[in-house]
Every structure is written in structure tokens, then in C-alpha cells.
Amino acid sequence: MLKGANLPVQAQAVRVELGWRSGPGVPDVDASALLLVSGKVRSDADFVFYNQPAHTSGAVRHEGKKTGPDGVTDTLAVDLARVEPAVERIVVAASADGGSFGRVPGLRVRVLDAASGTEIARYESQDATVETAFLLGELYRRQGSWKFRAVGQGYGSGLAGLATDFGISVDDPAPRTAPAAPAPVRPAPVRSEPVRPEPVRTTRPAAPAPPPPPAAPAPAPVRLSKVTLTKDAPSVSLAKQGGTSGAMRVNLNWQMRKQFRGWGAKLGRAVANHSDLDLDLCALYELTDGRKGVVQALGNAFGALNQPPYIHLDGDDRTGAVSSGENLTINLDHKDRLRRVVIFVTIYEGARSFAELDATVTLQPQHGAPIDFALGECTVPSTVCSLALITNTGSDLVVQREARFLVPERGVSPQRTIDYAYGWGMNWTPGRK
């Protein structure tokens, strides 16, 4: 598609893929969507992005990033049948983190039929320079049907500037000038007329008016900040990011690498496709009172959130989607009772090694910026990977990116392999789920 062109969208549900080629010096890119009525959002809830991944209607979801041979994609799922009648347009935006779009090669947006995977529309940006945010396209209603238009409008003020233009209140708005001081009021001249005595009133004074009801608290502005851990910057303080209390969700999402999709079926393996892939998110924990243990689906050791170990595994998922995937939750209200936690993942079935997979980890504190990182490429026959190490420093919890692929020795379980690597010293027995 050329900029300004439009196409009809016949599908009931679509996937909007923002794509680009990664590499040294290339900024990270994030997709977002704004649901508009008369050109503006109705509230901050109409903004769907990495910190607010699902619209309340369920019509739009941010599904997260995937890395493949063709580059990186960040995907939005849009169920057009569930879009509220008042919503006229769904704007698809992109923001660059750590640079401008002039340094992002292969920037593109694709609209796919969610049911069949058929490409409906594709727009490739060719003229980006200093922009740090882009309005790439929009889904809009026309005479009862949906269409997609390629827009290609750039912003130099980043995601905050783009969002503010559409009516979003963000936590880092541009400073406003102070209002001008009011002009001084000159006192009226004093007259020298004699003061006449007032007659005595015999009626009761009027009852004071009741105080006005307290005003409803203003909604909190949208937080746009996030942290991406890398090999060069592998750790972050939770306190410095505002993550000092509440629940912290740890999400793992994944997909099969393209060169491995269908590969196992050719060899007669019954479990070589994405739907049969089963990864297990787990955690080794050590409390400050010395107790140690594991949270995992094996043996139904799902943990607990409001009592030791203050870590709970939400369930067992096989989709890998960021909106579901594997999740565990850590109760930061009891962070002082956690000495250290190793979050790790094992391949239960469906793949021989992490070399066949792409995976991304996101830690989302309830009151802080999200922390995410990719596992990167695995070059060894690993079936277990330590994702992150969380350590209590005495006054704070520090998250360390591990992304460490381990190869179990013959007859040694993945859990025992993690135990040996981090010196937990636990006794292990076989389990199943």
C-alpha cells in the first residue's frame, strides 16, 4: 500500500503486526492502539499498549513481541465484531525506545485475517528520519464496514506526545507555563460619612450550608516508562522503578522458530507443533527464615500468594501468548521475607531444545515500570533455562537477567540441574502433572 491508500477489511477479527529488522544500534519499537470517538479517546482506558495490554471491551489486545528470521514483530489482536459501536477509528501507532525511526530498518505494518492468517493489507514506511513515534495506519468504519488506511504520520515527541494529542493523560507531560499573576486590586477610597447604627435583629441566623461532597479522585495518568534488560545492562532495582508493593506478575511467552515449524512432523514426531508445545514456568525460592522450595506445576506445587512462599503459579498454559502464556505472581508486600528467587523454565514436551524457540520474559510490578527481556538464541541442546534471579539486598529487591541455557546431565532432572547451578541444596523426587 502507498501512504494514504485504503482497503476494505472483510474479516471479523484481525492481527495487526508491526515489524522491523533488529540489529546493533537499532532502537526497540513498541506497537500501541488508540480507540477514538470524534478523534479523541473517551478515557485513558482507550489506550492499549505494553503497560495496558487489553481494552476493557476485549476488542483490542497487545499480544507482545516475537523474534524470528525476518526480524521482530509486535502484535495487536483486534476483534472487530466486539468493537463498541461508538468507536469510529482504531489508530495503530509505533514508538521507538532509545532512538529515532531513521535507525529502524524495514519498518512495516501488516493486517492479517486472524482466522486464516491471510494478509489483508501491508504498508512499509520509507521516509522515517528523526521521528520517535509513528501513526502507521488505522482501522475505521465506513458505511457499516471496516477499512484500513495507511497513514505514515510521524511525531518527534515520542509516544507521550502522540498519546497526548489524542487525549491521553500521561505521567510525564511537557511542563506547562505558570499562569500569570493576577493584577493587584486597588482598595476603594474610604468615605468619611458617619456610621449609622444597625437595628437589632431578632430572627435566627440561617443555618450554614452543608459542605460539598468530596470530589472524586482524579484517575492516575498512564505510565509510559519501561525497562528492557540486556547483556550490557542486565539488572535493575525494583524500588527505583516504583515496584515496592502489590503483586508482580511474571509472564513467559514463546513461539516456535519458523525453520522448526512442521519440522518434527516430517520426522514422524507427534509433538512437533506449536499447539503441543508445553513449557513450564517455575521458581526456586529461599526465604529469610531459611526455608527453601520450588513453585511448579509438577506435583501441583503451585505455591501461595498471601502465605509462604508468597509466590503463586497461575496455571499451566500451552499457547505462549503474552495475554495468557505462563504466569506466576510474587507478592511484593512480603518482599522482606524473600531472600532470593530463581525464575526458570523447562521444556515439558513438544521441543527438544530452546534452540527451536523464541521466548520473552516480562515482569510487571503492580506499581512500577514493566521489566522485559528476550532469552536470545540458544546454541546448546538445552531443556532448562534460568530466566531471572531476584535478590534481596537488605533494602531492595534487584532483578538480574540470567537467560542461562543449561544442559542436564544424563539422568538428572531440569529442576536438579537448576539447583546445582545456583547452590540450592534441595532433595528431589520424581513428580508429574
Coordinates of C-alpha atoms in Angstrom, one line a residue:
M1 CA 0.0 0.0 0.0
L2 CA 1.0 3.6 -0.6
K3 CA 0.6 6.2 2.1
G4 CA -3.0 7.4 2.1
A5 CA -4.4 4.3 0.4
N6 CA -7.1 2.3 1.9
L7 CA -8.5 -1.3 1.6
P8 CA -11.7 -3.0 2.8
V9 CA -11.3 -5.4 5.7
Q10 CA -13.8 -8.3 5.4
A11 CA -12.5 -10.4 8.4
Q12 CA -14.3 -10.4 11.7
A13 CA -11.0 -10.4 13.6
V14 CA -7.5 -9.3 12.5
R15 CA -4.0 -9.4 13.8
V16 CA -2.0 -6.2 13.2
E17 CA 1.7 -6.9 13.1
L18 CA 4.2 -4.1 13.5
G19 CA 7.6 -5.4 12.1
W20 CA 11.2 -4.3 11.7
R21 CA 14.7 -5.7 11.5
S22 CA 16.7 -5.6 14.7
G23 CA 20.5 -5.2 14.9
P24 CA 23.3 -3.2 16.6
G25 CA 22.2 0.3 17.3
V26 CA 18.6 -0.3 16.3
P27 CA 16.1 1.1 18.9
D28 CA 13.4 -1.1 20.4
V29 CA 10.0 -0.5 18.9
D30 CA 6.6 -0.9 20.5
A31 CA 3.1 -1.1 19.0
S32 CA 0.1 0.5 20.5
A33 CA -3.6 1.2 19.6
L34 CA -6.0 4.1 20.4
L35 CA -9.8 3.7 20.2
L36 CA -11.2 7.0 19.1
V37 CA -14.6 8.7 19.2
S38 CA -14.7 12.0 17.3
G39 CA -11.0 12.0 17.0
K40 CA -10.2 11.5 20.7
V41 CA -10.2 8.8 23.3
R42 CA -13.1 8.7 25.8
S43 CA -10.7 7.9 28.7
D44 CA -7.2 6.6 29.2
A45 CA -8.7 3.1 29.1
D46 CA -9.0 3.5 25.3
F47 CA -5.2 3.3 25.0
V48 CA -3.8 -0.2 24.5
F49 CA 0.0 -0.7 24.8
Y50 CA 2.6 -2.7 26.7
N51 CA 1.6 -1.3 30.2
Q52 CA -2.2 -1.6 29.5
P53 CA -2.3 -4.7 27.2
A54 CA -6.1 -5.2 26.9
H55 CA -9.1 -3.0 26.3
T56 CA -12.0 -3.3 28.8
S57 CA -14.3 -4.4 25.9
G58 CA -11.9 -7.3 25.0
A59 CA -11.9 -6.0 21.4
V60 CA -8.2 -5.0 21.3
R61 CA -5.2 -6.8 22.9
H62 CA -1.5 -6.2 22.8
E63 CA 0.0 -9.7 22.4
G64 CA 3.7 -8.7 22.6
K65 CA 6.9 -9.2 20.7
K66 CA 8.3 -12.2 18.8
T67 CA 11.7 -12.6 17.2
G68 CA 12.2 -14.6 14.0
P69 CA 14.4 -14.9 10.9
D70 CA 12.6 -11.9 9.3
G71 CA 13.1 -9.6 12.3
V72 CA 10.9 -8.6 15.2
T73 CA 7.2 -8.3 15.3
D74 CA 4.9 -6.6 17.9
T75 CA 1.3 -7.7 17.5
L76 CA -2.1 -6.3 18.3
A77 CA -5.2 -8.6 18.1
V78 CA -8.4 -6.8 17.1
D79 CA -11.8 -8.4 17.3
L80 CA -13.8 -6.1 15.0
A81 CA -17.1 -7.7 16.0
R82 CA -16.5 -6.7 19.6
V83 CA -15.6 -3.1 19.0
E84 CA -18.1 -0.8 20.7
P85 CA -20.5 0.9 18.3
A86 CA -19.3 4.4 19.4
V87 CA -15.7 3.7 18.4
E88 CA -15.1 5.1 14.9
R89 CA -11.4 4.5 14.5
I90 CA -8.6 2.4 15.9
V91 CA -5.3 4.1 15.3
V92 CA -2.2 1.8 15.1
A93 CA 0.9 3.6 16.4
A94 CA 4.6 2.7 16.9
S95 CA 7.1 4.3 19.2
A96 CA 10.9 4.0 19.3
D97 CA 12.7 3.5 22.6
G98 CA 16.3 4.8 22.6
G99 CA 16.5 6.4 19.2
S100 CA 14.6 7.6 16.1
F101 CA 12.8 5.7 13.4
G102 CA 15.5 6.7 10.9
R103 CA 17.6 4.0 12.6
V104 CA 14.9 1.3 12.3
P105 CA 15.2 -0.7 9.1
G106 CA 12.3 -2.5 7.5
L107 CA 9.6 -0.7 9.4
R108 CA 6.2 -2.1 8.3
V109 CA 2.7 -2.9 9.4
R110 CA 0.6 -5.8 8.2
V111 CA -3.1 -6.6 8.7
L112 CA -3.8 -10.4 8.8
D113 CA -7.0 -12.3 8.9
A114 CA -6.9 -13.8 12.4
A115 CA -8.7 -17.0 11.3
S116 CA -6.8 -17.9 8.2
G117 CA -3.5 -15.9 8.5
T118 CA -4.1 -14.3 5.1
E119 CA -2.5 -10.9 4.6
I120 CA -5.2 -8.3 4.0
A121 CA -3.0 -5.1 3.9
R122 CA 0.7 -4.2 4.1
Y123 CA 2.3 -0.8 4.4
E124 CA 6.1 -0.2 4.5
S125 CA 7.4 3.1 5.8
Q126 CA 10.1 4.5 3.6
D127 CA 10.7 8.1 4.8
A128 CA 11.3 8.0 8.5
T129 CA 14.1 10.2 9.8
V130 CA 14.1 11.9 13.2
E131 CA 10.6 10.7 14.3
T132 CA 10.3 8.9 17.6
A133 CA 6.7 7.9 17.2
F134 CA 4.6 7.0 14.1
L135 CA 1.0 6.7 13.3
L136 CA 1.3 3.9 10.8
G137 CA -2.3 3.1 10.0
E138 CA -5.9 3.0 11.2
L139 CA -8.9 0.7 11.1
Y140 CA -12.0 2.8 10.5
R141 CA -15.7 2.4 9.9
R142 CA -17.2 3.4 6.6
Q143 CA -20.9 2.7 5.8
G144 CA -21.2 -0.1 8.3
S145 CA -18.0 -1.9 7.2
W146 CA -14.3 -1.7 8.3
K147 CA -11.5 -0.4 6.2
F148 CA -7.7 0.0 6.7
R149 CA -5.8 3.2 5.7
A150 CA -2.0 3.6 5.5
V151 CA -1.2 6.8 7.3
G152 CA 2.5 7.2 7.9
Q153 CA 2.4 10.3 10.1
G154 CA 5.5 10.9 12.3
Y155 CA 5.9 12.6 15.7
G156 CA 9.1 14.0 17.2
S157 CA 7.7 13.9 20.7
G158 CA 7.6 10.1 21.2
L159 CA 4.8 8.0 22.5
A160 CA 3.9 10.6 25.1
G161 CA 3.4 13.4 22.5
L162 CA 1.4 11.1 20.3
A163 CA -0.8 9.9 23.1
T164 CA -1.4 13.4 24.4
D165 CA -2.6 14.6 21.0
F166 CA -5.4 12.0 21.2
G167 CA -6.4 13.0 24.7
I168 CA -4.4 10.6 26.9
S169 CA -3.0 11.9 30.2
V170 CA 0.5 10.6 30.8
D171 CA 2.8 10.6 33.8
D172 CA 5.5 12.7 32.1
P173 CA 3.7 15.6 30.3
A174 CA 5.5 18.6 29.0
P175 CA 5.9 21.3 31.6
R176 CA 3.3 23.9 31.4
T177 CA 3.9 27.6 31.9
A178 CA 2.7 29.1 35.2
P179 CA -0.5 31.2 35.0
A180 CA 0.1 34.9 35.0
A181 CA -0.2 36.6 38.4
P182 CA -3.5 38.5 38.8
A183 CA -3.3 42.2 38.6
P184 CA -3.2 44.0 42.0
V185 CA -6.6 45.2 43.3
R186 CA -6.6 48.8 44.4
P187 CA -8.5 49.4 47.6
A188 CA -11.7 51.5 47.3
P189 CA -11.4 55.0 48.8
V190 CA -12.7 55.4 52.3
R191 CA -15.6 57.7 52.8
S192 CA -15.9 59.9 55.9
E193 CA -19.7 59.6 56.2
P194 CA -21.0 59.0 59.8
V195 CA -21.8 55.4 60.6
R196 CA -25.5 54.8 61.3
P197 CA -26.3 52.1 63.9
E198 CA -27.9 48.9 62.6
P199 CA -31.2 47.8 64.1
V200 CA -31.1 44.8 66.3
R201 CA -32.2 41.6 64.5
T202 CA -34.5 39.2 66.4
T203 CA -34.5 36.4 63.8
R204 CA -32.2 33.4 64.0
P205 CA -29.3 33.3 61.6
A206 CA -29.6 31.0 58.6
A207 CA -28.1 27.5 59.1
P208 CA -24.8 27.1 57.4
A209 CA -24.8 25.4 54.1
P210 CA -23.8 21.7 54.2
P211 CA -20.2 21.1 53.0
P212 CA -20.0 20.0 49.3
P213 CA -19.4 16.2 48.8
P214 CA -15.7 15.3 48.4
A215 CA -14.6 15.3 44.8
A216 CA -13.8 12.0 43.2
P217 CA -10.1 11.4 42.9
A218 CA -8.7 12.1 39.5
P219 CA -7.7 9.0 37.6
A220 CA -4.0 8.2 37.7
P221 CA -2.2 9.2 34.5
V222 CA -0.9 6.5 32.1
R223 CA 2.6 5.3 32.9
L224 CA 4.7 5.0 29.7
S225 CA 8.1 4.0 31.3
K226 CA 9.5 0.5 30.9
V227 CA 12.8 -1.2 31.4
T228 CA 14.5 -3.7 28.9
L229 CA 17.3 -5.8 30.4
T230 CA 20.2 -6.6 28.1
K231 CA 23.6 -8.3 28.3
D232 CA 25.2 -4.9 28.8
A233 CA 22.6 -3.7 31.3
P234 CA 21.4 -6.9 33.0
S235 CA 19.9 -5.8 36.3
V236 CA 17.5 -3.3 37.8
S237 CA 16.3 -2.2 41.2
L238 CA 12.6 -2.7 41.8
A239 CA 12.5 0.2 44.3
K240 CA 13.9 2.7 41.7
Q241 CA 11.2 1.6 39.3
G242 CA 8.4 2.1 41.9
G243 CA 7.9 -1.7 42.4
T244 CA 7.9 -1.8 46.2
S245 CA 4.4 -3.2 46.9
G246 CA 1.5 -5.1 45.5
A247 CA 1.6 -8.0 43.1
M248 CA 4.3 -8.5 40.5
R249 CA 3.3 -10.7 37.6
V250 CA 6.0 -12.7 35.7
N251 CA 4.9 -13.7 32.2
L252 CA 6.7 -16.0 29.7
N253 CA 5.5 -16.1 26.1
W254 CA 7.0 -18.0 23.2
Q255 CA 6.7 -19.3 19.7
M256 CA 8.4 -21.9 17.5
R257 CA 11.1 -20.6 15.2
K258 CA 9.9 -20.6 11.6
Q259 CA 12.6 -23.1 10.5
F260 CA 11.4 -25.6 13.0
R261 CA 7.6 -25.3 12.4
G262 CA 6.4 -28.6 10.9
W263 CA 9.9 -30.0 11.1
G264 CA 9.1 -32.7 13.6
A265 CA 6.0 -33.8 11.7
K266 CA 8.3 -34.7 8.7
L267 CA 10.3 -36.9 11.1
G268 CA 7.1 -38.6 12.4
R269 CA 7.2 -36.8 15.8
A270 CA 3.7 -36.3 17.1
V271 CA 4.6 -33.3 19.3
A272 CA 6.4 -31.1 17.0
N273 CA 3.9 -28.2 16.5
H274 CA 3.1 -25.1 18.5
S275 CA -0.2 -26.4 19.9
D276 CA 1.6 -29.4 21.5
L277 CA 4.5 -27.4 22.9
D278 CA 4.4 -27.3 26.7
L279 CA 6.8 -25.1 28.7
D280 CA 6.7 -24.9 32.5
L281 CA 7.4 -21.7 34.3
C282 CA 8.9 -22.4 37.8
A283 CA 10.6 -20.7 40.7
L284 CA 13.1 -21.8 43.3
Y285 CA 12.8 -19.7 46.4
E286 CA 14.7 -19.2 49.7
L287 CA 13.0 -17.2 52.5
T288 CA 14.8 -15.2 55.1
D289 CA 14.0 -17.8 57.7
G290 CA 16.0 -20.4 55.8
R291 CA 13.1 -22.3 54.2
K292 CA 13.6 -23.4 50.6
G293 CA 11.3 -24.9 48.0
V294 CA 10.0 -24.8 44.4
V295 CA 6.9 -23.5 42.8
Q296 CA 5.9 -25.5 39.7
A297 CA 3.1 -27.4 38.0
L298 CA 4.8 -30.8 38.7
G299 CA 3.4 -32.2 41.8
N300 CA 0.8 -29.4 42.0
A301 CA 3.3 -27.2 43.9
F302 CA 1.5 -24.0 42.8
G303 CA 2.6 -22.1 45.9
A304 CA 0.6 -19.4 47.7
L305 CA 0.4 -15.6 47.4
N306 CA -0.6 -14.5 50.9
Q307 CA 1.4 -17.0 52.9
P308 CA 4.8 -18.6 52.4
P309 CA 6.3 -18.7 49.9
Y310 CA 4.4 -15.6 48.7
I311 CA 4.7 -16.8 45.1
H312 CA 1.9 -18.4 43.1
L313 CA 1.8 -20.1 39.7
D314 CA -1.4 -19.1 38.0
G315 CA -1.8 -22.2 35.8
D316 CA -0.4 -24.3 33.0
D317 CA -0.7 -22.8 29.5
R318 CA 0.4 -24.0 26.1
T319 CA -0.4 -21.0 23.9
G320 CA 2.6 -18.9 24.6
A321 CA 0.6 -15.7 24.1
V322 CA 1.5 -12.6 26.2
S323 CA -2.1 -12.2 27.1
S324 CA -2.1 -15.6 28.7
G325 CA 1.1 -17.7 28.5
E326 CA 2.8 -19.0 31.6
N327 CA 2.4 -16.6 34.6
L328 CA 3.4 -16.6 38.2
T329 CA 2.8 -13.8 40.7
I330 CA 5.1 -12.6 43.5
N331 CA 3.6 -10.7 46.5
L332 CA 5.9 -7.7 47.0
D333 CA 4.1 -6.8 50.2
H334 CA 6.1 -9.6 51.7
K335 CA 9.4 -8.8 49.8
D336 CA 11.3 -8.6 53.1
R337 CA 10.7 -12.3 53.7
L338 CA 12.2 -13.3 50.3
R339 CA 16.0 -13.8 50.3
R340 CA 16.4 -14.9 46.7
V341 CA 14.3 -16.4 43.9
V342 CA 15.4 -18.0 40.7
I343 CA 12.7 -18.0 38.0
F344 CA 13.3 -20.7 35.4
V345 CA 11.5 -22.6 32.6
T346 CA 11.7 -26.2 31.5
I347 CA 10.5 -27.9 28.3
Y348 CA 8.0 -30.5 29.4
E349 CA 7.2 -31.7 25.8
G350 CA 7.0 -30.5 22.2
A351 CA 10.6 -29.4 21.5
R352 CA 14.0 -31.0 22.0
S353 CA 15.8 -27.7 22.9
F354 CA 15.3 -24.0 23.4
A355 CA 17.2 -23.7 20.0
E356 CA 13.8 -24.3 18.4
L357 CA 12.0 -21.5 20.4
D358 CA 11.9 -17.7 20.7
A359 CA 10.8 -16.6 24.2
T360 CA 10.3 -13.3 26.0
V361 CA 10.0 -12.6 29.7
T362 CA 8.1 -9.7 31.3
L363 CA 8.0 -8.8 34.9
Q364 CA 5.1 -6.4 35.6
P365 CA 5.0 -4.8 39.1
Q366 CA 1.6 -3.5 40.1
H367 CA 3.0 -0.1 40.9
G368 CA 6.2 0.1 38.8
A369 CA 7.5 0.1 35.3
P370 CA 7.5 -3.3 33.4
I371 CA 10.8 -5.1 33.0
D372 CA 11.2 -7.3 29.9
F373 CA 13.9 -9.1 28.1
A374 CA 14.4 -11.7 25.4
L375 CA 16.1 -15.0 26.0
G376 CA 18.2 -14.7 22.9
E377 CA 19.4 -17.6 20.7
C378 CA 20.2 -20.9 22.3
T379 CA 23.1 -22.8 20.7
V380 CA 23.2 -25.9 23.0
P381 CA 20.8 -28.8 23.5
S382 CA 19.1 -27.2 26.5
T383 CA 15.8 -28.2 28.0
V384 CA 16.0 -25.9 31.0
C385 CA 16.8 -22.2 31.2
S386 CA 17.2 -19.8 34.2
L387 CA 15.4 -16.6 33.3
A388 CA 15.9 -14.2 36.2
L389 CA 17.5 -14.0 39.7
I390 CA 15.7 -11.8 42.2
T391 CA 17.9 -11.0 45.2
N392 CA 17.1 -9.2 48.5
T393 CA 19.9 -6.7 49.1
G394 CA 18.6 -5.8 52.6
S395 CA 16.7 -2.7 51.5
D396 CA 15.6 -3.6 48.0
L397 CA 14.9 -6.4 45.5
V398 CA 17.2 -6.5 42.5
V399 CA 16.2 -8.3 39.3
Q400 CA 19.0 -9.8 37.3
R401 CA 18.6 -11.1 33.8
E402 CA 20.1 -14.6 33.5
A403 CA 18.9 -16.1 30.2
R404 CA 21.2 -19.0 31.0
F405 CA 20.6 -22.2 29.0
L406 CA 21.6 -25.3 30.9
V407 CA 22.1 -28.9 29.6
P408 CA 21.1 -31.6 32.2
E409 CA 23.4 -34.5 32.6
R410 CA 22.1 -37.9 31.8
G411 CA 19.5 -39.0 34.4
V412 CA 19.5 -35.5 36.1
S413 CA 16.2 -33.6 36.0
P414 CA 15.9 -30.0 34.8
Q415 CA 15.0 -28.9 38.4
R416 CA 18.0 -30.6 39.9
T417 CA 20.2 -29.0 37.2
I418 CA 19.0 -25.5 38.2
D419 CA 19.6 -26.5 41.9
Y420 CA 23.2 -27.5 41.2
A421 CA 23.8 -24.3 39.2
Y422 CA 22.6 -22.0 41.9
G423 CA 23.6 -24.0 45.0
W424 CA 20.1 -24.5 46.5
G425 CA 20.9 -27.9 48.1
M426 CA 17.5 -29.5 48.0
N427 CA 16.4 -33.1 47.8
W428 CA 14.4 -34.0 44.7
T429 CA 11.9 -36.8 44.0
P430 CA 10.1 -37.6 40.7
G431 CA 6.8 -35.8 40.0
R432 CA 4.2 -35.5 37.4
K433 CA 1.3 -33.2 36.5

